[in-house]
Amino acid sequence: MSLSFPSASTPCALAAYGWDEAWAAEFAPYADRGLLPGRVVRVDRGQCDVMTADGLVRADTAFVTPHDPLRVICTGDWAAVDASGNPRYARTYLPRRTAFVRSTSSQRSEGQILAANVDHAIIAVSLAVELDLGRIERFLALAWESGAQPLVVLTKADLVPDPATLAHLVQDVETTAPGVQVLTVSSHTGEGTDVLAAVVGGGTSVLLGISGAGKSTLANALLGSDVMDVQETRDVDGKGRHTTTTRNLLALPGGGVLIDTPGLRGVGLFDAEAGVGQVFSEIEEYAARCRFHDCAHEAEPGCAVLAAVDAGALPDRRLESYRKLLRENQRIVAKTDARLRAEIRRDWRVKSAEGRANYAAKRGPRG
């Protein structure tokens, strides 16, 4: 079989999957070795489906399964495939432009990569149940940290017929997601799907959210056909079963690529301090005006963050969520960073000593 090695200047099947001049340049050394470029559209059980210029190839991932779970091949990667024999092998993958990573568990320090080379992170949130702003902030932190541009999509908008109520919900989310576009969409009526299609039409998008958020229905609306299975959600809590069980990369008919993901039960942070700062950018701006550069925003004099809370300019819920995510992220990082772990323990000892001293001062001299 004659293998072709596409470039960005030559129309080919890979153009629809995001192949460009930069990827062609990155792949050049592998082309010289006779390997075939392709985009990973699915990974399961030690194998992956790779879309190449010659069609879909099933390849073994034995050569790209390192001990580091963040370096395994994943959906969205650009792979170098050895298609000369049987079985075929994915030999390596090109350096990732972006990577969406979460911690596997709040009790562990391992990260899990969900998708690679993503331009837009679409966070699907159902309006069929009460908004969980804290969960939205958590998704946003991971999205910003990945290097992708987040986008919050409020699904099932047809279930909120009152325009004033809908506007209030949108405003709540916009306050929670500074700098992020918020769209209301109804796959049932088609409301907002044309706007969303235009947003995701230029690049790769990953669709994220919990089970029952309407991700698969939204994916079908963007794809223009019922490609993804859809399950009914429970009336009692709006949750659904996992419709999607693997991460699948699909070319959209109007341009762009979509990665659909299973519903995420846990959304643990993994070394996402910059992402948290981006989500709470207004708090970071207030913090820059605090009297002390290392202000913890607890009870320090001259704290601009606490002053903003007292003045009603900053909701207390936002500050509590900010503190919670920073603490969680710090714990995860400390498990893998001995130096930071030592600094945290030192801070604990100092604060403990200060607490004992303050307690002794309050009690006064004994005897």
Short mmCIF file of C-alpha atoms in Angstrom, two decimals:
data_model
loop_
_atom_site.label_atom_id
_atom_site.label_comp_id
_atom_site.label_asym_id
_atom_site.label_seq_id
_atom_site.Cartn_x
_atom_site.Cartn_y
_atom_site.Cartn_z
CA MET A 1 0.00 0.00 0.00
CA SER A 2 1.32 3.46 -0.90
CA LEU A 3 1.25 5.79 2.09
CA SER A 4 0.72 9.53 1.59
CA PHE A 5 2.06 12.17 3.98
CA PRO A 6 -0.23 15.19 3.88
CA SER A 7 0.82 18.77 4.40
CA ALA A 8 -1.32 21.78 5.25
CA SER A 9 -1.04 23.03 1.66
CA THR A 10 -2.45 19.79 0.22
CA PRO A 11 -6.20 19.14 0.67
CA CYS A 12 -6.64 15.84 2.48
CA ALA A 13 -8.88 13.99 4.89
CA LEU A 14 -6.88 15.32 7.84
CA ALA A 15 -7.73 18.95 7.11
CA ALA A 16 -11.15 18.39 8.64
CA TYR A 17 -9.45 17.10 11.80
CA GLY A 18 -7.25 20.17 12.35
CA TRP A 19 -4.09 19.38 10.38
CA ASP A 20 -2.13 22.57 9.64
CA GLU A 21 1.32 23.89 8.68
CA ALA A 22 2.60 23.73 12.25
CA TRP A 23 1.59 20.08 12.69
CA ALA A 24 3.15 19.24 9.32
CA ALA A 25 6.44 20.81 10.44
CA GLU A 26 6.33 18.93 13.76
CA PHE A 27 5.69 15.65 11.95
CA ALA A 28 8.44 16.01 9.32
CA PRO A 29 11.04 13.86 11.16
CA TYR A 30 8.54 11.02 11.50
CA ALA A 31 7.55 11.24 7.84
CA ASP A 32 11.22 10.69 6.98
CA ARG A 33 11.03 7.45 8.98
CA GLY A 34 8.04 6.25 6.95
CA LEU A 35 5.44 6.79 9.66
CA LEU A 36 1.90 7.91 8.94
CA PRO A 37 0.34 10.97 10.65
CA GLY A 38 -3.13 10.80 12.08
CA ARG A 39 -5.40 12.13 14.79
CA VAL A 40 -6.47 9.86 17.64
CA VAL A 41 -10.27 9.70 17.65
CA ARG A 42 -10.72 7.05 20.36
CA VAL A 43 -8.63 5.10 22.89
CA ASP A 44 -9.64 1.89 24.62
CA ARG A 45 -8.04 -1.31 25.96
CA GLY A 46 -4.49 -0.59 24.84
CA GLN A 47 -5.50 0.34 21.32
CA CYS A 48 -6.59 3.49 19.54
CA ASP A 49 -8.48 4.48 16.42
CA VAL A 50 -6.49 6.97 14.37
CA MET A 51 -7.85 8.99 11.44
CA THR A 52 -5.19 9.13 8.73
CA ALA A 53 -5.17 10.44 5.18
CA ASP A 54 -5.79 6.85 4.07
CA GLY A 55 -8.74 6.34 6.40
CA LEU A 56 -9.32 5.04 9.92
CA VAL A 57 -6.52 2.88 11.33
CA ARG A 58 -6.68 0.66 14.44
CA ALA A 59 -3.31 0.84 16.18
CA ASP A 60 -1.71 -0.73 19.25
CA THR A 61 -0.45 1.75 21.88
CA ALA A 62 2.20 -0.51 23.44
CA PHE A 63 4.98 1.90 22.45
CA VAL A 64 3.29 4.93 24.09
CA THR A 65 2.23 3.60 27.49
CA PRO A 66 4.76 5.11 29.96
CA HIS A 67 4.42 4.90 33.73
CA ASP A 68 3.45 8.57 33.86
CA PRO A 69 -0.36 8.58 33.30
CA LEU A 70 -0.14 12.10 31.85
CA ARG A 71 2.01 10.85 28.98
CA VAL A 72 -0.23 8.08 27.70
CA ILE A 73 -1.77 8.63 24.30
CA CYS A 74 -5.26 10.13 24.44
CA THR A 75 -8.12 11.35 22.29
CA GLY A 76 -7.09 14.46 20.37
CA ASP A 77 -3.40 13.56 20.08
CA TRP A 78 -1.62 13.64 16.73
CA ALA A 79 0.05 10.25 16.41
CA ALA A 80 2.86 8.82 14.31
CA VAL A 81 1.58 5.44 13.13
CA ASP A 82 3.57 2.52 11.80
CA ALA A 83 1.05 1.07 9.36
CA SER A 84 3.48 -1.16 7.48
CA GLY A 85 2.62 -4.38 9.28
CA ASN A 86 -0.07 -6.18 11.22
CA PRO A 87 -0.71 -5.23 13.94
CA ARG A 88 -0.19 -1.53 13.37
CA TYR A 89 1.42 0.59 16.09
CA ALA A 90 1.19 4.16 17.29
CA ARG A 91 4.89 4.86 17.83
CA THR A 92 4.58 8.26 19.49
CA TYR A 93 2.54 11.45 19.47
CA LEU A 94 3.41 15.05 18.69
CA PRO A 95 3.95 17.59 21.51
CA ARG A 96 0.56 18.75 22.78
CA ARG A 97 -0.54 22.33 22.39
CA THR A 98 -3.07 22.00 25.22
CA ALA A 99 -4.10 19.22 27.60
CA PHE A 100 -7.18 18.89 29.80
CA VAL A 101 -6.11 17.17 33.03
CA ARG A 102 -7.92 16.32 36.26
CA SER A 103 -6.84 14.41 39.36
CA THR A 104 -8.02 10.82 39.41
CA SER A 105 -9.21 11.12 43.00
CA SER A 106 -9.20 13.67 45.79
CA GLN A 107 -7.17 11.16 47.84
CA ARG A 108 -4.46 10.59 45.23
CA SER A 109 -1.89 12.71 43.45
CA GLU A 110 -2.12 11.13 40.00
CA GLY A 111 -3.44 13.12 37.09
CA GLN A 112 -5.66 11.83 34.28
CA ILE A 113 -5.52 13.40 30.86
CA LEU A 114 -8.97 13.64 29.28
CA ALA A 115 -8.29 15.32 25.93
CA ALA A 116 -5.41 16.92 24.03
CA ASN A 117 -4.97 19.78 21.57
CA VAL A 118 -8.27 21.41 22.46
CA ASP A 119 -9.13 25.01 21.53
CA HIS A 120 -12.52 25.33 23.25
CA ALA A 121 -13.70 23.68 26.48
CA ILE A 122 -17.51 23.57 26.40
CA ILE A 123 -18.91 23.19 29.91
CA ALA A 124 -22.48 21.89 29.62
CA VAL A 125 -24.75 22.79 32.54
CA SER A 126 -28.38 21.68 32.71
CA LEU A 127 -31.09 24.20 33.57
CA ALA A 128 -33.37 21.31 34.53
CA VAL A 129 -31.88 21.35 38.04
CA GLU A 130 -30.62 24.00 40.44
CA LEU A 131 -27.34 25.58 39.34
CA ASP A 132 -24.24 24.40 41.17
CA LEU A 133 -22.00 27.45 40.81
CA GLY A 134 -19.17 25.80 42.73
CA ARG A 135 -19.03 22.94 40.24
CA ILE A 136 -18.99 25.40 37.34
CA GLU A 137 -16.03 27.20 38.94
CA ARG A 138 -14.25 23.86 39.30
CA PHE A 139 -14.74 22.99 35.61
CA LEU A 140 -13.62 26.48 34.63
CA ALA A 141 -10.40 26.19 36.64
CA LEU A 142 -9.47 22.98 34.82
CA ALA A 143 -10.44 24.48 31.47
CA TRP A 144 -8.32 27.63 31.95
CA GLU A 145 -5.39 25.54 33.19
CA SER A 146 -5.56 23.36 30.08
CA GLY A 147 -4.83 26.30 27.79
CA ALA A 148 -8.22 26.10 26.07
CA GLN A 149 -10.84 28.85 25.98
CA PRO A 150 -13.80 27.93 28.22
CA LEU A 151 -17.39 28.35 27.13
CA VAL A 152 -20.38 27.70 29.43
CA VAL A 153 -23.47 26.32 27.68
CA LEU A 154 -26.68 26.28 29.69
CA THR A 155 -28.64 23.40 28.18
CA LYS A 156 -32.38 22.63 28.24
CA ALA A 157 -33.25 26.34 28.14
CA ASP A 158 -36.77 25.42 26.99
CA LEU A 159 -37.44 24.21 30.56
CA VAL A 160 -37.13 27.82 31.80
CA PRO A 161 -39.93 29.58 29.85
CA ASP A 162 -39.88 32.80 31.90
CA PRO A 163 -37.41 35.24 30.25
CA ALA A 164 -36.75 37.10 33.51
CA THR A 165 -35.87 33.90 35.35
CA LEU A 166 -33.63 32.77 32.50
CA ALA A 167 -31.85 36.13 32.44
CA HIS A 168 -31.27 35.89 36.19
CA LEU A 169 -29.72 32.43 35.84
CA VAL A 170 -27.46 33.61 33.02
CA GLN A 171 -26.35 36.57 35.12
CA ASP A 172 -25.47 34.26 38.02
CA VAL A 173 -23.28 32.16 35.74
CA GLU A 174 -21.67 35.20 34.11
CA THR A 175 -20.69 36.48 37.56
CA THR A 176 -19.23 33.05 38.29
CA ALA A 177 -17.35 32.93 34.97
CA PRO A 178 -15.63 36.30 34.35
CA GLY A 179 -14.24 36.57 30.84
CA VAL A 180 -16.20 33.54 29.63
CA GLN A 181 -19.01 33.50 27.10
CA VAL A 182 -22.28 32.04 28.44
CA LEU A 183 -24.81 30.64 25.96
CA THR A 184 -28.34 29.34 26.52
CA VAL A 185 -29.16 26.41 24.28
CA SER A 186 -32.12 24.13 23.71
CA SER A 187 -31.49 21.06 21.60
CA HIS A 188 -35.27 20.53 21.62
CA THR A 189 -36.14 23.88 19.99
CA GLY A 190 -32.80 24.57 18.33
CA GLU A 191 -32.32 27.80 20.31
CA GLY A 192 -28.68 28.83 20.43
CA THR A 193 -27.27 25.86 18.53
CA ASP A 194 -26.40 27.99 15.50
CA VAL A 195 -24.40 30.37 17.69
CA LEU A 196 -22.62 27.47 19.35
CA ALA A 197 -21.85 25.86 15.97
CA ALA A 198 -20.25 29.10 14.84
CA VAL A 199 -18.11 29.27 17.99
CA VAL A 200 -16.80 25.71 17.71
CA GLY A 201 -16.50 25.74 13.91
CA GLY A 202 -12.87 26.78 13.92
CA GLY A 203 -10.85 24.34 15.97
CA THR A 204 -11.21 21.45 18.38
CA SER A 205 -13.75 21.53 21.20
CA VAL A 206 -14.18 19.18 24.16
CA LEU A 207 -17.64 18.73 25.65
CA LEU A 208 -17.60 18.46 29.45
CA GLY A 209 -20.19 18.09 32.20
CA ILE A 210 -21.82 15.69 34.61
CA SER A 211 -24.23 12.94 33.57
CA GLY A 212 -27.61 14.38 32.63
CA ALA A 213 -26.20 17.73 31.48
CA GLY A 214 -27.37 17.06 27.93
CA LYS A 215 -23.92 16.61 26.36
CA SER A 216 -24.86 13.81 23.96
CA THR A 217 -28.03 15.60 22.87
CA LEU A 218 -25.97 18.73 22.30
CA ALA A 219 -23.40 16.73 20.34
CA ASN A 220 -26.16 15.35 18.11
CA ALA A 221 -27.45 18.87 17.49
CA LEU A 222 -23.98 20.01 16.40
CA LEU A 223 -23.43 16.88 14.30
CA GLY A 224 -26.83 17.22 12.63
CA SER A 225 -27.70 13.57 13.27
CA ASP A 226 -28.30 11.13 16.13
CA VAL A 227 -24.75 9.83 16.33
CA MET A 228 -24.61 9.73 20.13
CA ASP A 229 -27.06 7.65 22.20
CA VAL A 230 -29.24 9.64 24.60
CA GLN A 231 -30.65 8.45 27.93
CA GLU A 232 -33.50 9.98 29.89
CA THR A 233 -32.59 11.82 33.09
CA ARG A 234 -34.23 11.11 36.43
CA ASP A 235 -36.97 13.54 37.40
CA VAL A 236 -35.95 13.48 41.07
CA ASP A 237 -32.49 14.99 40.64
CA GLY A 238 -31.97 15.60 36.93
CA LYS A 239 -29.12 13.09 36.74
CA GLY A 240 -28.69 10.55 34.01
CA ARG A 241 -26.70 7.44 33.28
CA HIS A 242 -23.40 7.67 31.44
CA THR A 243 -24.50 7.76 27.80
CA THR A 244 -20.97 8.21 26.47
CA THR A 245 -18.52 5.63 27.85
CA THR A 246 -15.39 6.65 25.93
CA ARG A 247 -13.98 9.91 24.63
CA ASN A 248 -14.78 10.19 20.92
CA LEU A 249 -13.45 12.73 18.45
CA LEU A 250 -15.88 13.65 15.66
CA ALA A 251 -15.58 16.02 12.71
CA LEU A 252 -18.46 18.51 12.61
CA PRO A 253 -20.28 19.06 9.29
CA GLY A 254 -19.96 22.84 9.59
CA GLY A 255 -16.26 22.70 10.38
CA GLY A 256 -14.34 22.06 13.55
CA VAL A 257 -13.89 18.94 15.64
CA LEU A 258 -15.79 17.82 18.75
CA ILE A 259 -14.58 15.51 21.52
CA ASP A 260 -17.51 14.10 23.50
CA THR A 261 -16.70 12.77 26.96
CA PRO A 262 -18.44 10.59 29.56
CA GLY A 263 -20.20 12.38 32.39
CA LEU A 264 -17.64 13.28 35.04
CA ARG A 265 -18.60 12.27 38.58
CA GLY A 266 -15.48 13.82 40.08
CA VAL A 267 -13.76 16.97 38.88
CA GLY A 268 -10.61 17.07 40.99
CA LEU A 269 -8.05 19.80 40.43
CA PHE A 270 -4.55 18.85 39.35
CA ASP A 271 -1.87 21.55 39.65
CA ALA A 272 -4.37 24.19 38.52
CA GLU A 273 -3.37 27.25 40.54
CA ALA A 274 -3.23 29.49 37.47
CA GLY A 275 -6.65 28.23 36.38
CA VAL A 276 -8.14 28.98 39.79
CA GLY A 277 -6.66 32.48 39.64
CA GLN A 278 -8.27 33.02 36.23
CA VAL A 279 -11.70 31.90 37.45
CA PHE A 280 -11.50 34.25 40.42
CA SER A 281 -9.76 37.08 38.59
CA GLU A 282 -11.68 39.75 40.52
CA ILE A 283 -10.37 38.35 43.81
CA GLU A 284 -6.83 38.35 42.46
CA GLU A 285 -7.28 42.01 41.49
CA TYR A 286 -8.48 42.88 44.99
CA ALA A 287 -5.62 40.86 46.48
CA ALA A 288 -3.09 42.97 44.60
CA ARG A 289 -4.23 45.93 46.73
CA CYS A 290 -3.87 44.18 50.10
CA ARG A 291 -1.45 45.75 52.58
CA PHE A 292 0.62 42.56 52.81
CA HIS A 293 1.79 40.76 49.70
CA ASP A 294 1.29 37.36 51.39
CA CYS A 295 -2.15 38.21 52.75
CA ALA A 296 -4.25 35.09 53.32
CA HIS A 297 -7.51 37.10 53.26
CA GLU A 298 -8.54 35.68 56.63
CA ALA A 299 -8.25 38.44 59.25
CA GLU A 300 -5.23 40.50 58.22
CA PRO A 301 -5.40 44.30 58.59
CA GLY A 302 -5.61 46.18 55.31
CA CYS A 303 -7.03 43.19 53.39
CA ALA A 304 -8.66 44.55 50.24
CA VAL A 305 -10.43 41.25 49.60
CA LEU A 306 -12.23 41.25 52.96
CA ALA A 307 -13.02 44.94 52.49
CA ALA A 308 -14.70 44.07 49.17
CA VAL A 309 -16.77 41.40 50.91
CA ASP A 310 -17.80 43.84 53.65
CA ALA A 311 -18.75 46.44 51.02
CA GLY A 312 -20.91 43.94 49.13
CA ALA A 313 -18.71 44.15 46.03
CA LEU A 314 -17.55 40.52 46.39
CA PRO A 315 -19.98 37.73 47.33
CA ASP A 316 -18.84 35.76 50.35
CA ARG A 317 -19.67 32.55 48.46
CA ARG A 318 -17.05 33.43 45.83
CA LEU A 319 -14.35 33.96 48.44
CA GLU A 320 -15.17 30.67 50.19
CA SER A 321 -15.09 28.81 46.88
CA TYR A 322 -11.75 30.44 46.01
CA ARG A 323 -10.25 29.37 49.33
CA LYS A 324 -11.59 25.83 48.95
CA LEU A 325 -10.17 25.31 45.45
CA LEU A 326 -6.79 26.78 46.38
CA ARG A 327 -6.54 24.49 49.44
CA GLU A 328 -7.52 21.44 47.38
CA ASN A 329 -5.02 22.29 44.67
CA GLN A 330 -2.28 22.88 47.21
CA ARG A 331 -2.88 19.44 48.78
CA ILE A 332 -2.65 17.72 45.40
CA VAL A 333 0.54 19.56 44.44
CA ALA A 334 2.09 18.92 47.85
CA LYS A 335 1.72 15.17 47.36
CA THR A 336 4.07 15.34 44.38
CA ASP A 337 6.24 18.29 45.38
CA ALA A 338 8.48 17.62 48.39
CA ARG A 339 9.66 21.23 48.63
CA LEU A 340 6.14 22.61 48.74
CA ARG A 341 5.14 19.92 51.21
CA ALA A 342 7.98 21.04 53.50
CA GLU A 343 6.87 24.67 53.18
CA ILE A 344 3.30 23.78 54.13
CA ARG A 345 4.48 21.86 57.18
CA ARG A 346 6.67 24.80 58.19
CA ASP A 347 3.70 27.16 57.85
CA TRP A 348 1.62 24.80 59.98
CA ARG A 349 4.27 24.83 62.71
CA VAL A 350 4.50 28.64 62.66
CA LYS A 351 0.72 29.07 62.79
CA SER A 352 0.45 26.48 65.54
CA ALA A 353 3.06 28.34 67.60
CA GLU A 354 1.27 31.64 66.99
CA GLY A 355 -2.01 30.07 68.05
CA ARG A 356 -0.51 28.77 71.27
CA ALA A 357 1.05 32.19 71.99
CA ASN A 358 -2.24 34.00 71.37
CA TYR A 359 -4.07 31.54 73.59
CA ALA A 360 -1.51 32.04 76.37
CA ALA A 361 -1.77 35.83 76.03
CA LYS A 362 -5.56 35.69 76.34
CA ARG A 363 -5.34 33.57 79.48
CA GLY A 364 -2.89 35.97 81.07
CA PRO A 365 -0.20 35.09 83.61
CA ARG A 366 -0.94 32.01 85.65
CA GLY A 367 -0.40 31.61 89.37
#
